[in-house]
Every structure is written in C-alpha cells, then in structure tokens.
Tab-separated table of C-alpha atoms in Angstrom:
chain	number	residue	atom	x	y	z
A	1	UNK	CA	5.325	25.849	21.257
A	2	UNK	CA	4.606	28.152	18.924
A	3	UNK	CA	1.287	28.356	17.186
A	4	UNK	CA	2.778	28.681	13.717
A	5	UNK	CA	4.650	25.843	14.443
A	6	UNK	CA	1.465	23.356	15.915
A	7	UNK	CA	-1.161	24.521	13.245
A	8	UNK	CA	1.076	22.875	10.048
A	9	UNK	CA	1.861	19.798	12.322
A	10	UNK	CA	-1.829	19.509	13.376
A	11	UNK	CA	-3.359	20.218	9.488
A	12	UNK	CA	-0.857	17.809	8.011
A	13	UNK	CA	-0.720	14.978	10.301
A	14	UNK	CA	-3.901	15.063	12.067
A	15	UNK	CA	-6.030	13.851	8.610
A	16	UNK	CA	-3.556	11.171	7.442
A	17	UNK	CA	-4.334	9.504	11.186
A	18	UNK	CA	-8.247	9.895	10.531
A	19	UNK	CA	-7.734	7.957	6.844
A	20	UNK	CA	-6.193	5.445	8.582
A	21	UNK	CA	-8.347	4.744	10.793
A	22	UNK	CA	-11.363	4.932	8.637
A	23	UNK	CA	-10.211	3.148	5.601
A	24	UNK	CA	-9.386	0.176	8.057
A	25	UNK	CA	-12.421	0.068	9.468
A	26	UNK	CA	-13.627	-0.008	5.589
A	27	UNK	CA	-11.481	-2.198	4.438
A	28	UNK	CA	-12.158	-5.051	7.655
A	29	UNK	CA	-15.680	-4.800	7.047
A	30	UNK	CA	-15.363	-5.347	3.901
A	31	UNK	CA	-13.513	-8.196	4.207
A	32	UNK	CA	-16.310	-9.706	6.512
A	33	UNK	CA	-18.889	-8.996	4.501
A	34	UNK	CA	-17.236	-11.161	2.181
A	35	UNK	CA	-16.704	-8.733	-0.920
A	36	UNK	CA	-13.025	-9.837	-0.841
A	37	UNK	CA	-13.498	-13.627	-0.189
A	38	UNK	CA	-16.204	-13.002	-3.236
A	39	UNK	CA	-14.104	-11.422	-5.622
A	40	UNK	CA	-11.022	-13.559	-5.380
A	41	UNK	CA	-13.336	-16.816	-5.529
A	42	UNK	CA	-15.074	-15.637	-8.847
A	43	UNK	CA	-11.683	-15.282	-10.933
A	44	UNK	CA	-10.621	-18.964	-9.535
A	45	UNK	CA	-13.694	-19.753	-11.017
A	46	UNK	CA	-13.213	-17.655	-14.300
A	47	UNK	CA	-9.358	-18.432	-14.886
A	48	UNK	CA	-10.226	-21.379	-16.972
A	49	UNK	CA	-7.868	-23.815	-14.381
A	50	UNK	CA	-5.165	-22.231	-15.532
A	51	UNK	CA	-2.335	-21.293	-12.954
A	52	UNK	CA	-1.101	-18.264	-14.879
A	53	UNK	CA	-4.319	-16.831	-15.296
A	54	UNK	CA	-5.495	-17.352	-11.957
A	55	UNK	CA	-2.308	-15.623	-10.712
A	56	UNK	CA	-2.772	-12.597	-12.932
A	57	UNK	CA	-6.142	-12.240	-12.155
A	58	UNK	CA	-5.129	-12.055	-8.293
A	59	UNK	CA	-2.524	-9.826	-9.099
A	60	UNK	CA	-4.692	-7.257	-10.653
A	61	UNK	CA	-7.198	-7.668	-7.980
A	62	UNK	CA	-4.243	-6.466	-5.842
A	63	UNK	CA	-2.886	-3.727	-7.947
A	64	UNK	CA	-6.541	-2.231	-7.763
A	65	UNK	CA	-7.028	-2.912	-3.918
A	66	UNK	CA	-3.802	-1.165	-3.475
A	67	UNK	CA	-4.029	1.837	-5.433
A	68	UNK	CA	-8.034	2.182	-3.570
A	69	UNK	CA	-7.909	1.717	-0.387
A	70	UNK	CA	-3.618	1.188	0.740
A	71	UNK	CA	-0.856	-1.229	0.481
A	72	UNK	CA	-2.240	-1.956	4.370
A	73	UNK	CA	-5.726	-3.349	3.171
A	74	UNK	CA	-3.933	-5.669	0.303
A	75	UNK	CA	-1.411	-7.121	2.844
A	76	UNK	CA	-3.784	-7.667	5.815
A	77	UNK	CA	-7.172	-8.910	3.415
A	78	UNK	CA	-5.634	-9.881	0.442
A	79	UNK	CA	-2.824	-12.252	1.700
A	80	UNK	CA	-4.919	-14.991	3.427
A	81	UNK	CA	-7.320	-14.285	0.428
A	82	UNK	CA	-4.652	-15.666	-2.100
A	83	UNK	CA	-3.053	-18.359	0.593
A	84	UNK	CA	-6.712	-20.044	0.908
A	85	UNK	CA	-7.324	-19.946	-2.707
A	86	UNK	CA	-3.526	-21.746	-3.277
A	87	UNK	CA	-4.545	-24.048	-0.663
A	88	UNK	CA	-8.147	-24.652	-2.201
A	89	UNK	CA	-6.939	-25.317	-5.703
A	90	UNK	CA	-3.113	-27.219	-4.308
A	91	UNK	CA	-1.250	-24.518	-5.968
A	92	UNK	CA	1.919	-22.999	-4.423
A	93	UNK	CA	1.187	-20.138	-2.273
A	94	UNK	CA	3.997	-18.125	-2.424
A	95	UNK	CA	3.377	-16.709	-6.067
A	96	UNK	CA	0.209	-15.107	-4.585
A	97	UNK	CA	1.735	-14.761	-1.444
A	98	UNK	CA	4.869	-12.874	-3.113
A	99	UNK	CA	2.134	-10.577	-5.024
A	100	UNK	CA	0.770	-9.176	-2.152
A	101	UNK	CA	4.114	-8.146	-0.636
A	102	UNK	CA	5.248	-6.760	-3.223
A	103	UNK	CA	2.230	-5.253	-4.828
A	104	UNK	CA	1.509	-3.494	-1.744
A	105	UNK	CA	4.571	-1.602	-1.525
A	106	UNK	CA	5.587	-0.892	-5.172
A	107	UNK	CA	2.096	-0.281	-6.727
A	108	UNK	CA	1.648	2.221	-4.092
A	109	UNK	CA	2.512	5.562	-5.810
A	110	UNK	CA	-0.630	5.891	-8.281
A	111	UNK	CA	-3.114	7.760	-6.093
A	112	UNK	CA	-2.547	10.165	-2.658
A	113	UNK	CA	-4.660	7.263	-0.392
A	114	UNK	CA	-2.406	4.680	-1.666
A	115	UNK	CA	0.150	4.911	1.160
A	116	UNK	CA	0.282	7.347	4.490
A	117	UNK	CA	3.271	8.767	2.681
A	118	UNK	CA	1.312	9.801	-0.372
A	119	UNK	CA	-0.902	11.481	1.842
A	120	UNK	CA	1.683	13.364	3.708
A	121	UNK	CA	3.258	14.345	0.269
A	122	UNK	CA	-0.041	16.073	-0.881
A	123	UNK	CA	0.109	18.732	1.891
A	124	UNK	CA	3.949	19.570	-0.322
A	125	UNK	CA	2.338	19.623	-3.535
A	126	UNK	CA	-0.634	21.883	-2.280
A	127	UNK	CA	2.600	24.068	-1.189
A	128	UNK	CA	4.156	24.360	-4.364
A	129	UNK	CA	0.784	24.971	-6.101
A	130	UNK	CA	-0.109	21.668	-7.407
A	131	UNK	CA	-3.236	19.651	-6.251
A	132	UNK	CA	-4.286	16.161	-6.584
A	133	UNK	CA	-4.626	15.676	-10.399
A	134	UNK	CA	-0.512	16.884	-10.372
A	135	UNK	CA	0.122	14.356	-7.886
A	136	UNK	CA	-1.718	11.636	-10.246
A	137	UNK	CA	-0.069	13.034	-13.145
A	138	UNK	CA	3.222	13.206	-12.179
A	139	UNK	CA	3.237	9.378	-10.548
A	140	UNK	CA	1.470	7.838	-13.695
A	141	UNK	CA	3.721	6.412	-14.978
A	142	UNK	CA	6.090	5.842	-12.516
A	143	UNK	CA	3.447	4.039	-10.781
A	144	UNK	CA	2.602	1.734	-13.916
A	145	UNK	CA	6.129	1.120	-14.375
A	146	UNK	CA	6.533	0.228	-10.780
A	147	UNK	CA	3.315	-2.281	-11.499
A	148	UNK	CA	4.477	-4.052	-14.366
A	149	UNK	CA	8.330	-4.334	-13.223
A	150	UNK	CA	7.252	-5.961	-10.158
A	151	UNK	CA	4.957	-8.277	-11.802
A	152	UNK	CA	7.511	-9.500	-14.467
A	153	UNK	CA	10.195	-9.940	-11.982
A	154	UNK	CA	7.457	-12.026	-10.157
A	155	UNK	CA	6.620	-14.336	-13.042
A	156	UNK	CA	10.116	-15.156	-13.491
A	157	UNK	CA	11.414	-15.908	-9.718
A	158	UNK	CA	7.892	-18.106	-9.194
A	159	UNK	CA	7.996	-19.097	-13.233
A	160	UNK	CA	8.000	-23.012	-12.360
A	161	UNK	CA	5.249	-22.792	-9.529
A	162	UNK	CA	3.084	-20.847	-12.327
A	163	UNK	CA	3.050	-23.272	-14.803
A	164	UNK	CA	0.583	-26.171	-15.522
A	165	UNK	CA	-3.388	-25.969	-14.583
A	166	UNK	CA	-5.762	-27.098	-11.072
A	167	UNK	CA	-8.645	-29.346	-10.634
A	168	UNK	CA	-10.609	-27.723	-8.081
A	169	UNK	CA	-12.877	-24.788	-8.266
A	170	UNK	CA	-12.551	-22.946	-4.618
A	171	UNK	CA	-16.605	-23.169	-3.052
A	172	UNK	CA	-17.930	-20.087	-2.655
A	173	UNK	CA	-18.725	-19.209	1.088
A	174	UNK	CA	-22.318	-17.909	2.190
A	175	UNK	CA	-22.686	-14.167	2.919
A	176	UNK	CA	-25.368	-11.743	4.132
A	177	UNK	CA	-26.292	-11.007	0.407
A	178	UNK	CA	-27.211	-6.818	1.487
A	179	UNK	CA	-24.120	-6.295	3.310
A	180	UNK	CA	-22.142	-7.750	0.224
A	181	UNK	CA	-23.746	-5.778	-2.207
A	182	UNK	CA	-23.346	-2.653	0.049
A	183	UNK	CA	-19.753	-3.735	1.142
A	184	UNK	CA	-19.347	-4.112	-2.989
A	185	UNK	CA	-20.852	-0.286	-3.772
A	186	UNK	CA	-19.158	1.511	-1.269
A	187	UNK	CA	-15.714	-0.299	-2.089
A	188	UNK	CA	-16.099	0.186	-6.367
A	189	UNK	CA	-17.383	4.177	-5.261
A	190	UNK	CA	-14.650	5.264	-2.865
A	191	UNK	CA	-11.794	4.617	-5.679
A	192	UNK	CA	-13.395	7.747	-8.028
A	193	UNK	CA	-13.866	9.634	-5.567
A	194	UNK	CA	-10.705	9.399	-4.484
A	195	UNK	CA	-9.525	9.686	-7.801
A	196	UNK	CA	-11.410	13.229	-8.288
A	197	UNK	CA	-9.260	14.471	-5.787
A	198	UNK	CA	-11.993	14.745	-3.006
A	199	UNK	CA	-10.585	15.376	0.564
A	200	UNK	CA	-9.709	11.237	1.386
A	201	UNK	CA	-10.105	11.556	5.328
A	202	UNK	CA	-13.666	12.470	4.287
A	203	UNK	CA	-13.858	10.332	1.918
A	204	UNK	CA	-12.964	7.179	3.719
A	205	UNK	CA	-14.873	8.465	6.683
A	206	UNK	CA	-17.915	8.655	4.881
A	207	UNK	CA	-17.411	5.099	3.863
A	208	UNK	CA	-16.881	3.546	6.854
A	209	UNK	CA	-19.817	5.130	8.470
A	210	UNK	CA	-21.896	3.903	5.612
A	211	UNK	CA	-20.527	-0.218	6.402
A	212	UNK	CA	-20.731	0.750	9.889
A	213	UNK	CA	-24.243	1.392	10.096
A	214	UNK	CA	-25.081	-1.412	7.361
A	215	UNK	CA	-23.377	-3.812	9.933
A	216	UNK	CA	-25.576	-2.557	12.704
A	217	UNK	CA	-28.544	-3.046	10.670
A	218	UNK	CA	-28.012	-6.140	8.857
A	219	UNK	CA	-25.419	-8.394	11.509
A	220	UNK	CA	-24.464	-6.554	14.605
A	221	UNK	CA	-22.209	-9.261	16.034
A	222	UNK	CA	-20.016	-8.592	13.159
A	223	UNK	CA	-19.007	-5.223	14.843
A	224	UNK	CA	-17.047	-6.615	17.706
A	225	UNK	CA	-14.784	-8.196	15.160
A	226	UNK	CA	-14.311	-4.678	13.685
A	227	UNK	CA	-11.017	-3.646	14.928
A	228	UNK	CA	-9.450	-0.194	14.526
A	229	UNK	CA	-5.678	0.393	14.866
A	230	UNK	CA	-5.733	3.180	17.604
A	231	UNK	CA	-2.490	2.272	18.464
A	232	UNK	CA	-0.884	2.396	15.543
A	233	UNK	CA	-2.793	5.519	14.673
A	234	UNK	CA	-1.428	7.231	18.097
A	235	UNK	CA	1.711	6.121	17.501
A	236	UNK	CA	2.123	7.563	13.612
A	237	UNK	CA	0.409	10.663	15.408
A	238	UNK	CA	2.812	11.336	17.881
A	239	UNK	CA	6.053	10.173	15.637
A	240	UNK	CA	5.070	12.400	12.884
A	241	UNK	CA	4.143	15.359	15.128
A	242	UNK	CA	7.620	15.409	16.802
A	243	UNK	CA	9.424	14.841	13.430
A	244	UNK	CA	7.687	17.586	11.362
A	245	UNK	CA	8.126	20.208	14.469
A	246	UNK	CA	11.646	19.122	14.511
A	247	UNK	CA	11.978	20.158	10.955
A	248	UNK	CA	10.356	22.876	11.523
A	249	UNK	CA	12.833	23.841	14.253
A	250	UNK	CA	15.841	23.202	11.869
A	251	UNK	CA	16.861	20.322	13.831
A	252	UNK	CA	17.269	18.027	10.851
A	253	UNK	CA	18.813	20.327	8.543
A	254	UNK	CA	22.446	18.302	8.686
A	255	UNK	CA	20.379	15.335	6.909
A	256	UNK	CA	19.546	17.249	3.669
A	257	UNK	CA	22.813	16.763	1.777
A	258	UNK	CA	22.374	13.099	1.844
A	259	UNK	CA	19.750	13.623	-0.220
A	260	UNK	CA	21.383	16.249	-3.018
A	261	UNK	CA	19.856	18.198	-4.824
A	262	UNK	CA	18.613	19.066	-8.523
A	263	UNK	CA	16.383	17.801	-11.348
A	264	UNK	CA	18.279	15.615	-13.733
A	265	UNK	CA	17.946	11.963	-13.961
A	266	UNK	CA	21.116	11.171	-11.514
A	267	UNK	CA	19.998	13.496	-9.482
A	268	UNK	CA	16.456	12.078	-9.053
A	269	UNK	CA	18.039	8.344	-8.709
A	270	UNK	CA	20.714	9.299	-5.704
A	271	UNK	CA	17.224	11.035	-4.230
A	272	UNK	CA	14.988	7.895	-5.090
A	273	UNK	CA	18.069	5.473	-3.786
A	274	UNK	CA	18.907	7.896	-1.235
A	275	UNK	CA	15.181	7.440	-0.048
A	276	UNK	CA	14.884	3.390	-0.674
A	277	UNK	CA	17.939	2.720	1.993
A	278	UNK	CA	16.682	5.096	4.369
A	279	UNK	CA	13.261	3.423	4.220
A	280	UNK	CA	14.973	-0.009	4.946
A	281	UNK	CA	17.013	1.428	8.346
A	282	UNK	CA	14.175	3.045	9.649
A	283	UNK	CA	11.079	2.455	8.152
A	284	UNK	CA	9.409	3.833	4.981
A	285	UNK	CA	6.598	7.011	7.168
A	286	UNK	CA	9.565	7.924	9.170
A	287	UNK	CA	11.978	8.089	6.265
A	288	UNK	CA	9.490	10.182	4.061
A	289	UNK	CA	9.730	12.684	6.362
A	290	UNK	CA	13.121	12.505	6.955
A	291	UNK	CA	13.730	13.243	3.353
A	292	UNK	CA	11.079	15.354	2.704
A	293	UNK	CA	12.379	18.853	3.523
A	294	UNK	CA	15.410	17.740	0.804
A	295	UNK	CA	12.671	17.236	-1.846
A	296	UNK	CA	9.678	19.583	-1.067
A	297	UNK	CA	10.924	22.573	-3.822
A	298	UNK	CA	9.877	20.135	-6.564
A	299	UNK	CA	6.965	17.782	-7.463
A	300	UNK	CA	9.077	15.553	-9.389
A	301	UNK	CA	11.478	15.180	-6.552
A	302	UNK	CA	8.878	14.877	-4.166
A	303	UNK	CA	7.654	12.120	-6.308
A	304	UNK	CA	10.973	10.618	-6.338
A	305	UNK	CA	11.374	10.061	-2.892
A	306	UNK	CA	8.119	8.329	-2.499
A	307	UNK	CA	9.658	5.541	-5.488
A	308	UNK	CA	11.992	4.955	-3.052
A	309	UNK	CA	10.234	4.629	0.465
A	310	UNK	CA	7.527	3.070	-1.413
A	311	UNK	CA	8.932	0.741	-4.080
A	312	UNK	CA	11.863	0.744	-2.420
A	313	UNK	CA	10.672	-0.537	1.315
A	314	UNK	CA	11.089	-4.176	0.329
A	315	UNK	CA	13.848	-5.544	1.428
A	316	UNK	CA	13.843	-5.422	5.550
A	317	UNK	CA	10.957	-6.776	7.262
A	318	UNK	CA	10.462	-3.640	8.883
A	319	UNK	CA	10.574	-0.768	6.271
A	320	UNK	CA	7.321	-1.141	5.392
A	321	UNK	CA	4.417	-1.663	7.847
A	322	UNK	CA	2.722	-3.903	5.570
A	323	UNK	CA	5.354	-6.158	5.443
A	324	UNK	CA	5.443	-6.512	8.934
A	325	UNK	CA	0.964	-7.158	8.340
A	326	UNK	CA	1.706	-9.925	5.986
A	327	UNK	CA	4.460	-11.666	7.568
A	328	UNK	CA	1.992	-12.171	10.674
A	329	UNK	CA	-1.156	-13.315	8.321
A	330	UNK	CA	1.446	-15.832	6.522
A	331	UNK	CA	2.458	-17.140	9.510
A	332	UNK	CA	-1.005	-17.130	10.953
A	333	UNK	CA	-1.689	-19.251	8.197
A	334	UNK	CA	0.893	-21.173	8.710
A	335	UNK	CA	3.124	-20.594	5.671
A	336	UNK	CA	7.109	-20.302	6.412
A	337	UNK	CA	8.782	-17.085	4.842
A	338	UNK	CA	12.852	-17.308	4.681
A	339	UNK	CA	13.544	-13.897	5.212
A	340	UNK	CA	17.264	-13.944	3.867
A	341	UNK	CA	15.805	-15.207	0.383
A	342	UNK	CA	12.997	-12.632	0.615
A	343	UNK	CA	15.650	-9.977	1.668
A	344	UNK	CA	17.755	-11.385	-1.739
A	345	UNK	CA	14.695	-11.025	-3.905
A	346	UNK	CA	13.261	-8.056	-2.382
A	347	UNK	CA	17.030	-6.002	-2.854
A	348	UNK	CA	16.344	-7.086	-6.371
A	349	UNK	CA	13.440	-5.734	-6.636
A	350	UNK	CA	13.685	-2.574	-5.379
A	351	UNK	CA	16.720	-1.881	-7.098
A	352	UNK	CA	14.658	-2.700	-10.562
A	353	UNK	CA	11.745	-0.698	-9.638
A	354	UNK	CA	12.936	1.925	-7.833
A	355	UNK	CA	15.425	2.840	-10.939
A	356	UNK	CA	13.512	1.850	-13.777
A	357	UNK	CA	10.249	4.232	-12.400
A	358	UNK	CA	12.816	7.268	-11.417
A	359	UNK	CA	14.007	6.727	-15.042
A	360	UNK	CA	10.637	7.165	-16.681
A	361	UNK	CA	9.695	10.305	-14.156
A	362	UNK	CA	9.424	13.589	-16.358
C-alpha cells in the first residue's frame, strides 16, 4: 500500500482510537469514584421534590456530560445514574431513562470530543482551513437547537410521568473523599480544555493518567474494575482504516450522488436526511464516513452530515453505539424498553431535530 495512502489513514484514525480509549478509562473512574453518583444525588436533593425540576436538572447534567466527555460516557454512567435515582424517589424511570438516549445522540454536535464522528470530521475542517473554534462555531447553534428540540419533545411524550412531586431524598453513598475531589477537578478541567481546541487524544490521555495514578494511590482494588474497550477500539481501528483507504482508492465514489451536492437549505436537508437513514442501516461511525467524501468541500456540509448521523441515529437500536450501551444498562437494571415504540418516538425525533438544526445552520 502506498505510503501516501497509510499516513492519512494512520493520522486520522489512529487518535480518535486513543480518545476512546482514554476518555473511557476517565469517564469509568469517574464514575467509581463517585463524582457521578455525587452529582446526580445533590440535584435530587436540590430540586425542591419536584418531578419537573428533578428531571431538568438530570437533563442538563446530561447535556454537559455529553458535550465533555461523549454521548458513550452519558449512556453507559448516566443511565443507571437516573434509573436508581427514579427508583430511589418512586418516580418513573423512563423520562430519565429517555434523556439519556436521546441526549447522547442529539446533543452530540457542540464540541469535536462529543462523538468519534466529530473527531473524524476535524481532520476535514483542518483540510479546508478551519480549526476547532470553526468547528464550534459552525455547530452552535445547531447543537443548541438539537438540545432544546429534544428536550421539549421529551417533556411532552413523558408529560404525565413528569408531573406531581416525591417524598424521598435519594441517601448519599460514601466515597473516598480525595479521589472524588480529584475525579471532580479533572472532570470540570478536561471540558475547557477541550473547548480551547487543545489536541483531545492528549487531552483525555492526560486525564486518565491523572485518575489512574490517583486510583493507585488512594484505592488500588478499584483498578481491576477499570475496564477499557480494546475491542471496540480495534474494531473502529480496523473498520475505519479499510473504509478511508477505500475512499482513498475511489472505491466508493458511486455513493456520492446519494448525497447531492450544494449549499442551500434543501440541499443541506437531503445531505442531513441523506446522512440520518444511512446512520440507521449501518450505523452512525460507518455512515460518517460513508458520506464524508460527499461533504468534505464545505464546513457547513460537513456539519450537516454529522446532524444527521448524530441527531439522526435514533431510531434503530444499532445506529448508534450508545444506544446499543444503554439498552444493556436498562436491562441490566432491569427496566423493559419496547423497541417498536422507541423506534416510533425516536423516527420522530430525529426527523424534528435533524430538520429543525439543518434549518438554523448558516
């Protein structure tokens, strides 16, 4: 293989692998350390027994987890999080449980570590002379649209289970106080840095050495539960390798006028829609790249296609891989999802989102 042809794969790919890893290893120990657990108890405390309250406090709690550290941290950490706290206080879970499904996928576009796809997306933008703050700027307000879209569609399909107030405060579980508060810094820094456009492989690596080694100090048991997805890793590794040097090739050029072409609004929507059903056949990483040779002469069509494999992954179970995470911590918890409602109201969904946040991209 040519070595023009490796070096892109390796430089694009490669990094987007190392995030993952890291910022899971980040985002478990985290969750072990309690910062999570901590967070989520103090608004059940704070939301005055109020259902509503309690619910938008949760959901902001995932909008910010999501945008920091991926959709994959909010459905693997978040969603027994919000189950246990329904369970606690006898409200219905799937309000919260709903949030973090959703959340994860459509508020997902704000920042480059936000979703693998993001990530791969940069690497276009850096092509067409645009860095991280043009990335930010040009998903802004899709990405707040996205947010509050989702959220008002959620308050009125889980309107009745939202109502009315709870008796019980949640109790707060113990915790190794140090490796909260460190757990608590590192997870409130990596966010600006991020942010400030700061390479987010390092980023997140940096991180998760800093919990590693405050594990090993403070509880080193806690490490064997620390579980990295090499698999998954290897397997996004190898997939994305032989799809990029494909397109490199020109073995996928007979795709790209599936996708059009062009700048103006219907344009952007058959890319964004184009995007969203491809997503939902094959999965949301695979599709991105797919579409991407389509949309790469453009930011704002680059950022159109991730509306769609992001905000629009929602309505099979496997388009997204976080849907796939929080279908196995709801039923590990043992809550029963019908998946041909959640198909109904995730079509819904992404049809809302995904338009309404190509509409307001300028």
């Amino acid at each position: 293989m040519p070595s023009e042809v490796l070096h892109p794969v390796v430089a694009q790919v490669l990094p987007v692998a190392v995030f993952l890893l890291a910022i899971t290893v980040t985002a478990e120990i985290a969750q072990l350390a309690g910062v999570f657990d901590v967070a989520a108890h103090a608004m059940a405390r704070r939301a005055r027994h109020r259902v509503l309250l309690l619910w938008l406090t949760f959901a902001a709690l995932a909008v910010v987890c999501t945008i920091v550290m991926s959709l994959d941290t909010t459905a693997v950490l978040l969603t027994p999080v919000g189950l246990a706290i329904a369970q606690q206080t006898g409200i219905a879970p799937m309000p919260f449980a709903l949030t973090t499904l959703w959340i994860a996928n459509t508020g997902s576009l704000l920042l480059p570590v936000s979703n693998l796809t993001n990530l791969l997306a940069v690497h276009r933008f850096a092509d067409l002379g645009a860095g991280h703050g043009d990335y930010v700027r040009t998903a802004a307000v899709p990405a707040v649209t996205a947010i509050v879209v989702t959220l008002l569609l959620i308050a009125v399909l889980q309107r009745r289970a939202l109502r009315g107030t709870y008796a019980v405060d949640p109790p707060a579980e113990p915790h190794d106080r140090v490796l909260l508060v460190v757990g608590g810094v590192v997870c409130l820094a990596i966010g600006p840095l991020f942010a400030i456009g700061l390479e987010p492989a390092a980023v997140a690596t940096g991180s998760a050495v800093v919990l590693l080694a405050a594990t090993a100090w403070r509880s080193p048991a806690m490490l064997r539960e620390v579980r990295p997805p090499w698999l998954m890793a290897g397997v996004f590794l190898v997939v994305a390798g032989l799809l990029r040097i494909a397109q490199a090739e020109g073995l996928l050029d007979w795709l790209r006028p599936a996708f059009g072409t062009g700048l103006r609004t219907l344009d952007l929507l058959h890319l964004s829609g184009a995007s969203a059903v491809t997503a939902n056949l094959v999965n949301n990483l695979p599709a991105y790249l797919l579409v991407e040779p389509a949309a790469a002469d453009d930011v704002r069509r680059l950022v159109a296609t991730l509306i769609g494999v992001n905000a629009g992954a929602l309505v099979t179970p496997w388009a997204s891989l976080a849907t796939l995470l929080w279908l196995q911590r709801c039923r590990s918890a043992g809550l029963r999802i019908p998946l041909l409602r959640l198909a109904g109201w995730g079509a819904i969904c992404a049809v809302l989102v995904v338009t309404t946040a190509t509409l307001t991209l300028r």
